[in-house]
Amino acid sequence: MAAKLKLFLFTCFVLFALNKEANGVLDTKTQTLINVANARGPYVGLVIPNQFEMNPLLQHPSFIASRLTIDHGGRRFRFGLIEGKKVIVVMTGLGMINAGITTQLLLSLFNIEGVVHYGIAGNANPSLNIGDVTIPEYWSHSALWSWQRFGKGPDNELPLEEPGDYTREIGYLRFANYYTSDNETACNATHDNLLNNVWYQPEEVFPVDGFPEIRQHAFWVPVDSHYYKISKALEGLQLDDCVNATTCLDEKPKVIRVLRGTSASIYLDNEAYRSFIFDKFTVSPVEMESASVALICHQQKVPFIVIRALSDLAGGGSAQSNEASTFTTLAANNSVKVVVEFIKILRFFPWMLQDVEK
């Protein structure tokens, strides 16, 4: 009898454990919904940082929402159509880690043919204006640093440089170049600073089709070449230039393809650093998520493109009203307008993806 009771209790425990949803494991209902969704795919994944950037898309007349939504991992995956093209819309939340987690969930769970990431950004390029919508060809993560010990400089090897963990190839920022005296910034080569130098580092890349744990490195991650080439058709698109009847931009905003953008989990509102990264890297949009999306898609071999509307000149200094909050709504709306047009190209001109060289 005792043996039968033990067997019964053990069986109940096993059944309870099997039916209990473990952390990170899909429950039966969610898995069924995912299977149903994937059978209807593939989809273009629209990855968006924040709600104020996502809502204009959800309210856009071209977006037709499906009744299907799937919640998993603290994210909500919304299904719908844009100009007849099947899409999944998901909000990441702020910063590189959130963007990376969300993008990997999207690619792991769903049948995704490509990713479009969009939102607003600060501007580091003095030739561009607030309201412009930028489409960079390359993205970097510019907050992966090796912070050098005080007293050492460019000729001194970094810790773990010999085995290839860190490198001096990309270059460095010397804090002493930004010594401040009498509230004026001056470049003083003789003045030192305990913060010394930070050296920019490439990301470790582990391609999905590579050998596990064999790393590659990349500082500049290219967007999909096909997507980038067809994005040229977006140039000339008419964009909004007024927030309301009394608040308008001095320059008519434009869609422009640029060379580079950069990301870090840092809100950049500093003129000196903005100027430094533009001079060093020739970047235009600066923000907090895109490089993470780029890195995940690059590793997973999924086509992607990033569309970022400029809401302010990072750190101030423009004649135009330069508080990010002033033109955030306008920038978000312009980014959505460009995204919808890009999806329309994918929907109605699929031949452009097959024959982009012509």
XYZ file of C-alpha atoms in Angstrom:
358
model
C 0.000 0.000 0.000
C 2.806 2.390 0.943
C 4.537 1.673 -2.337
C 1.345 2.375 -4.318
C 0.810 5.621 -2.426
C 4.364 6.736 -3.177
C 3.881 5.878 -6.858
C 0.599 7.815 -6.935
C 2.159 10.879 -5.309
C 5.147 10.730 -7.643
C 2.851 10.535 -10.683
C 0.851 13.531 -9.464
C 4.055 15.487 -8.957
C 5.293 14.681 -12.488
C 1.971 15.634 -14.057
C 1.926 18.874 -12.082
C 5.479 19.674 -13.163
C 4.705 18.942 -16.804
C 1.625 21.126 -16.776
C 3.251 24.004 -14.936
C 4.668 26.674 -17.242
C 8.359 27.118 -16.500
C 10.062 30.465 -16.869
C 10.700 31.165 -20.548
C 8.781 28.085 -21.730
C 5.799 28.516 -24.014
C 2.492 27.303 -22.656
C 0.276 25.213 -24.899
C -2.107 28.042 -25.785
C 0.704 30.416 -26.799
C 2.471 27.744 -28.825
C -0.764 26.941 -30.649
C -1.298 30.613 -31.504
C 2.276 30.895 -32.757
C 1.808 27.819 -34.944
C -1.372 29.297 -36.410
C 0.330 32.643 -37.030
C 3.382 31.084 -38.668
C 1.224 29.030 -40.997
C -0.109 32.347 -42.323
C 3.342 33.912 -42.709
C 5.894 35.046 -43.564
C 5.780 38.520 -42.025
C 7.750 41.716 -42.011
C 8.640 42.486 -38.394
C 8.189 46.120 -37.372
C 10.346 46.746 -34.307
C 9.638 50.016 -32.489
C 11.281 51.473 -29.353
C 8.435 53.302 -27.597
C 4.680 53.690 -27.499
C 4.670 57.264 -28.820
C 6.484 55.950 -31.918
C 4.252 52.878 -32.247
C 0.832 54.525 -31.819
C 0.998 56.599 -35.037
C 1.498 53.360 -36.953
C -1.363 51.564 -35.197
C -3.591 54.555 -35.990
C -2.413 54.941 -39.587
C -5.146 54.326 -42.190
C -2.870 51.893 -44.053
C -2.589 49.603 -41.016
C -5.346 46.991 -40.731
C -5.137 45.244 -37.375
C -5.817 41.547 -37.013
C -7.715 40.210 -34.031
C -4.669 38.084 -33.276
C -2.196 39.292 -30.670
C 0.327 37.110 -28.859
C 1.867 38.073 -25.522
C 5.156 36.497 -24.498
C 8.180 37.530 -22.487
C 6.634 40.851 -21.496
C 6.120 41.777 -25.159
C 2.945 42.033 -27.208
C 3.146 40.918 -30.824
C 0.404 42.571 -32.879
C -0.544 41.162 -36.282
C -1.957 43.071 -39.216
C -1.609 44.276 -42.778
C 0.027 47.370 -44.264
C -0.924 47.878 -47.892
C -1.734 44.158 -48.014
C 1.669 43.133 -46.624
C 1.568 40.888 -43.538
C 3.331 42.485 -40.572
C 4.034 41.854 -36.899
C 4.340 44.993 -34.773
C 6.253 44.828 -31.484
C 7.503 47.467 -29.044
C 10.935 46.909 -27.525
C 11.200 49.395 -24.701
C 14.153 51.697 -24.115
C 17.768 50.831 -24.754
C 20.059 48.261 -26.338
C 19.248 45.302 -24.078
C 15.479 45.609 -24.485
C 15.832 46.006 -28.245
C 18.073 42.953 -28.504
C 15.796 40.753 -26.400
C 12.701 41.787 -28.352
C 14.310 41.300 -31.750
C 15.603 37.850 -30.821
C 12.152 36.834 -29.525
C 10.588 38.027 -32.778
C 13.006 36.041 -34.930
C 12.921 32.938 -32.730
C 9.144 32.682 -32.442
C 7.838 33.802 -35.813
C 8.226 33.294 -39.544
C 9.956 36.570 -40.407
C 11.100 37.506 -43.911
C 12.636 40.829 -42.882
C 12.763 43.472 -40.160
C 12.063 47.200 -40.341
C 13.141 49.152 -37.279
C 12.031 52.759 -36.986
C 11.649 55.652 -34.571
C 13.136 59.032 -33.737
C 16.760 59.966 -33.129
C 19.084 62.756 -32.197
C 21.198 64.258 -34.958
C 24.994 64.494 -35.040
C 25.300 65.648 -38.649
C 25.315 69.468 -38.959
C 24.260 69.274 -42.613
C 20.920 67.663 -41.705
C 17.869 69.251 -40.118
C 15.220 68.456 -37.533
C 12.413 66.496 -39.183
C 14.638 64.798 -41.771
C 14.210 61.029 -41.959
C 17.512 59.181 -42.253
C 18.189 55.698 -43.605
C 21.777 54.713 -42.699
C 23.709 52.035 -44.566
C 25.749 51.020 -41.490
C 25.183 50.897 -37.726
C 27.585 50.678 -34.806
C 27.308 50.201 -31.072
C 29.484 53.025 -29.763
C 29.378 52.240 -26.033
C 31.394 49.030 -25.999
C 34.594 50.439 -24.531
C 37.936 49.449 -23.119
C 38.650 52.165 -20.548
C 42.377 52.696 -20.326
C 44.304 53.032 -17.102
C 45.497 56.537 -16.164
C 48.970 57.286 -17.472
C 48.758 54.974 -20.477
C 48.187 56.060 -24.053
C 47.946 54.966 -27.692
C 51.268 53.104 -27.640
C 50.351 50.975 -24.631
C 48.700 47.608 -25.247
C 45.236 47.181 -23.762
C 44.493 44.391 -21.278
C 43.525 41.182 -23.153
C 44.494 42.761 -26.475
C 46.916 39.973 -27.393
C 44.252 37.194 -27.345
C 41.953 39.401 -29.435
C 39.423 40.443 -26.801
C 40.189 44.150 -27.232
C 41.747 46.269 -29.949
C 43.207 49.723 -30.585
C 42.279 49.610 -34.275
C 39.119 51.742 -34.040
C 40.604 54.513 -31.958
C 39.855 56.363 -28.791
C 38.409 59.362 -27.029
C 40.846 61.313 -24.857
C 38.985 63.087 -22.087
C 41.788 65.588 -21.540
C 40.962 67.098 -24.938
C 37.766 68.441 -23.373
C 39.191 70.221 -20.353
C 36.904 73.062 -19.239
C 38.195 76.341 -17.811
C 36.157 79.478 -17.013
C 33.071 77.814 -18.550
C 34.766 77.617 -21.943
C 35.788 74.346 -23.575
C 39.406 74.309 -24.677
C 41.610 71.659 -26.194
C 44.685 71.662 -23.966
C 47.254 69.048 -24.918
C 49.310 69.638 -21.763
C 46.430 69.083 -19.342
C 45.796 65.528 -18.158
C 42.652 63.921 -16.860
C 42.221 60.933 -14.544
C 39.507 59.571 -16.852
C 42.239 59.158 -19.504
C 41.088 57.355 -22.695
C 38.284 55.052 -23.804
C 38.893 52.807 -26.805
C 35.949 51.859 -29.011
C 35.479 48.130 -29.468
C 33.744 45.969 -32.100
C 30.964 43.598 -31.130
C 31.528 39.860 -31.043
C 29.404 38.237 -33.736
C 28.281 34.591 -33.736
C 26.552 33.955 -37.094
C 23.652 31.520 -37.055
C 25.296 29.531 -39.849
C 28.723 29.594 -38.239
C 30.372 27.176 -35.821
C 29.020 27.792 -32.281
C 31.221 29.888 -30.006
C 33.622 30.791 -32.811
C 33.484 34.563 -32.753
C 33.820 37.120 -35.460
C 33.998 40.874 -34.903
C 32.088 43.797 -36.373
C 31.975 47.470 -35.501
C 30.001 48.604 -38.552
C 27.035 46.345 -39.286
C 25.525 46.841 -42.767
C 21.774 46.875 -43.334
C 20.424 44.539 -45.984
C 21.824 45.598 -49.362
C 18.553 44.921 -51.234
C 16.477 46.878 -48.727
C 18.948 49.734 -48.798
C 18.976 49.948 -52.593
C 15.204 50.000 -52.938
C 14.968 52.586 -50.146
C 16.260 55.103 -52.678
C 12.705 55.189 -53.999
C 11.698 56.891 -50.735
C 13.744 60.005 -51.452
C 11.433 62.798 -52.535
C 8.564 61.611 -50.300
C 6.654 64.604 -48.919
C 6.977 64.889 -45.126
C 5.207 66.981 -42.482
C 6.902 70.226 -41.469
C 4.476 71.629 -38.867
C 3.519 70.399 -35.423
C 0.534 72.754 -35.408
C -0.558 76.068 -36.923
C 2.094 78.036 -35.030
C 5.043 75.620 -34.724
C 6.736 74.743 -38.009
C 10.214 73.842 -39.199
C 12.334 76.400 -41.008
C 13.447 73.784 -43.544
C 11.191 71.349 -45.377
C 12.173 67.903 -44.072
C 13.397 65.233 -46.465
C 14.122 61.528 -46.644
C 17.835 60.986 -47.026
C 20.023 57.909 -47.155
C 23.166 58.439 -45.065
C 26.331 56.487 -44.479
C 26.209 55.719 -40.765
C 24.210 55.780 -37.552
C 25.259 54.813 -34.053
C 23.573 53.570 -30.888
C 24.294 53.343 -27.181
C 22.126 53.012 -24.093
C 22.888 56.666 -23.436
C 20.646 59.646 -24.140
C 23.052 61.971 -25.934
C 22.472 65.655 -25.173
C 26.038 66.927 -25.223
C 27.437 69.099 -27.993
C 31.104 68.221 -27.472
C 30.534 64.474 -27.689
C 28.114 64.892 -30.593
C 30.784 66.770 -32.540
C 33.417 64.224 -31.601
C 31.506 61.185 -32.883
C 30.515 62.981 -36.078
C 34.123 63.978 -36.772
C 35.393 60.518 -35.904
C 32.728 58.262 -37.411
C 30.665 60.469 -39.792
C 27.437 59.393 -38.113
C 24.090 61.103 -38.565
C 21.352 59.629 -36.303
C 22.355 58.872 -32.710
C 19.983 56.907 -30.522
C 19.584 53.927 -28.188
C 18.332 50.789 -29.982
C 19.117 50.381 -33.693
C 22.578 48.825 -33.418
C 21.161 46.086 -31.222
C 18.454 45.266 -33.780
C 21.123 45.380 -36.488
C 23.437 43.012 -34.641
C 20.707 40.426 -33.976
C 19.453 40.484 -37.580
C 23.007 40.377 -38.916
C 23.823 37.304 -36.816
C 20.554 35.594 -37.748
C 20.975 36.395 -41.485
C 17.599 38.182 -41.626
C 17.225 41.212 -43.965
C 16.692 44.466 -42.088
C 16.667 48.213 -42.485
C 16.498 51.114 -40.020
C 14.519 54.320 -40.525
C 15.100 57.133 -38.027
C 13.560 60.625 -38.031
C 15.641 63.418 -36.468
C 13.890 65.153 -33.570
C 16.741 67.393 -32.355
C 20.373 68.346 -32.806
C 21.945 66.292 -30.001
C 23.339 68.724 -27.447
C 21.678 71.810 -28.913
C 23.160 74.614 -30.946
C 20.776 74.949 -33.878
C 18.813 78.084 -34.682
C 15.656 75.968 -34.777
C 13.931 75.308 -31.461
C 15.980 72.365 -30.288
C 14.200 70.721 -27.386
C 13.517 67.129 -28.384
C 9.991 67.324 -26.981
C 9.057 70.114 -29.416
C 9.326 68.021 -32.571
C 9.027 64.484 -31.193
C 5.490 64.022 -32.507
C 6.352 65.410 -35.929
C 9.450 63.202 -36.172
C 7.530 60.099 -35.086
C 4.797 60.767 -37.650
C 7.339 61.301 -40.409
C 9.115 58.051 -39.571
C 5.793 56.185 -39.807
C 5.020 57.808 -43.148
C 8.341 56.561 -44.549
C 7.890 53.073 -43.081
C 4.435 52.685 -44.650
C 5.830 53.750 -48.014
C 8.697 51.271 -47.675
C 6.267 48.434 -46.890
C 4.232 49.473 -49.929
C 7.354 49.061 -52.074
C 7.915 45.568 -50.656
C 4.282 44.681 -51.326
C 3.822 46.024 -54.829
C 7.319 45.839 -56.244
C 8.731 42.471 -55.128
C 10.726 42.323 -58.348
C 12.928 45.080 -56.906
C 14.219 42.582 -54.354
C 15.180 40.112 -57.083
C 16.692 42.526 -59.565
C 18.059 45.443 -57.586
C 21.103 45.887 -59.766
C 19.075 47.080 -62.765
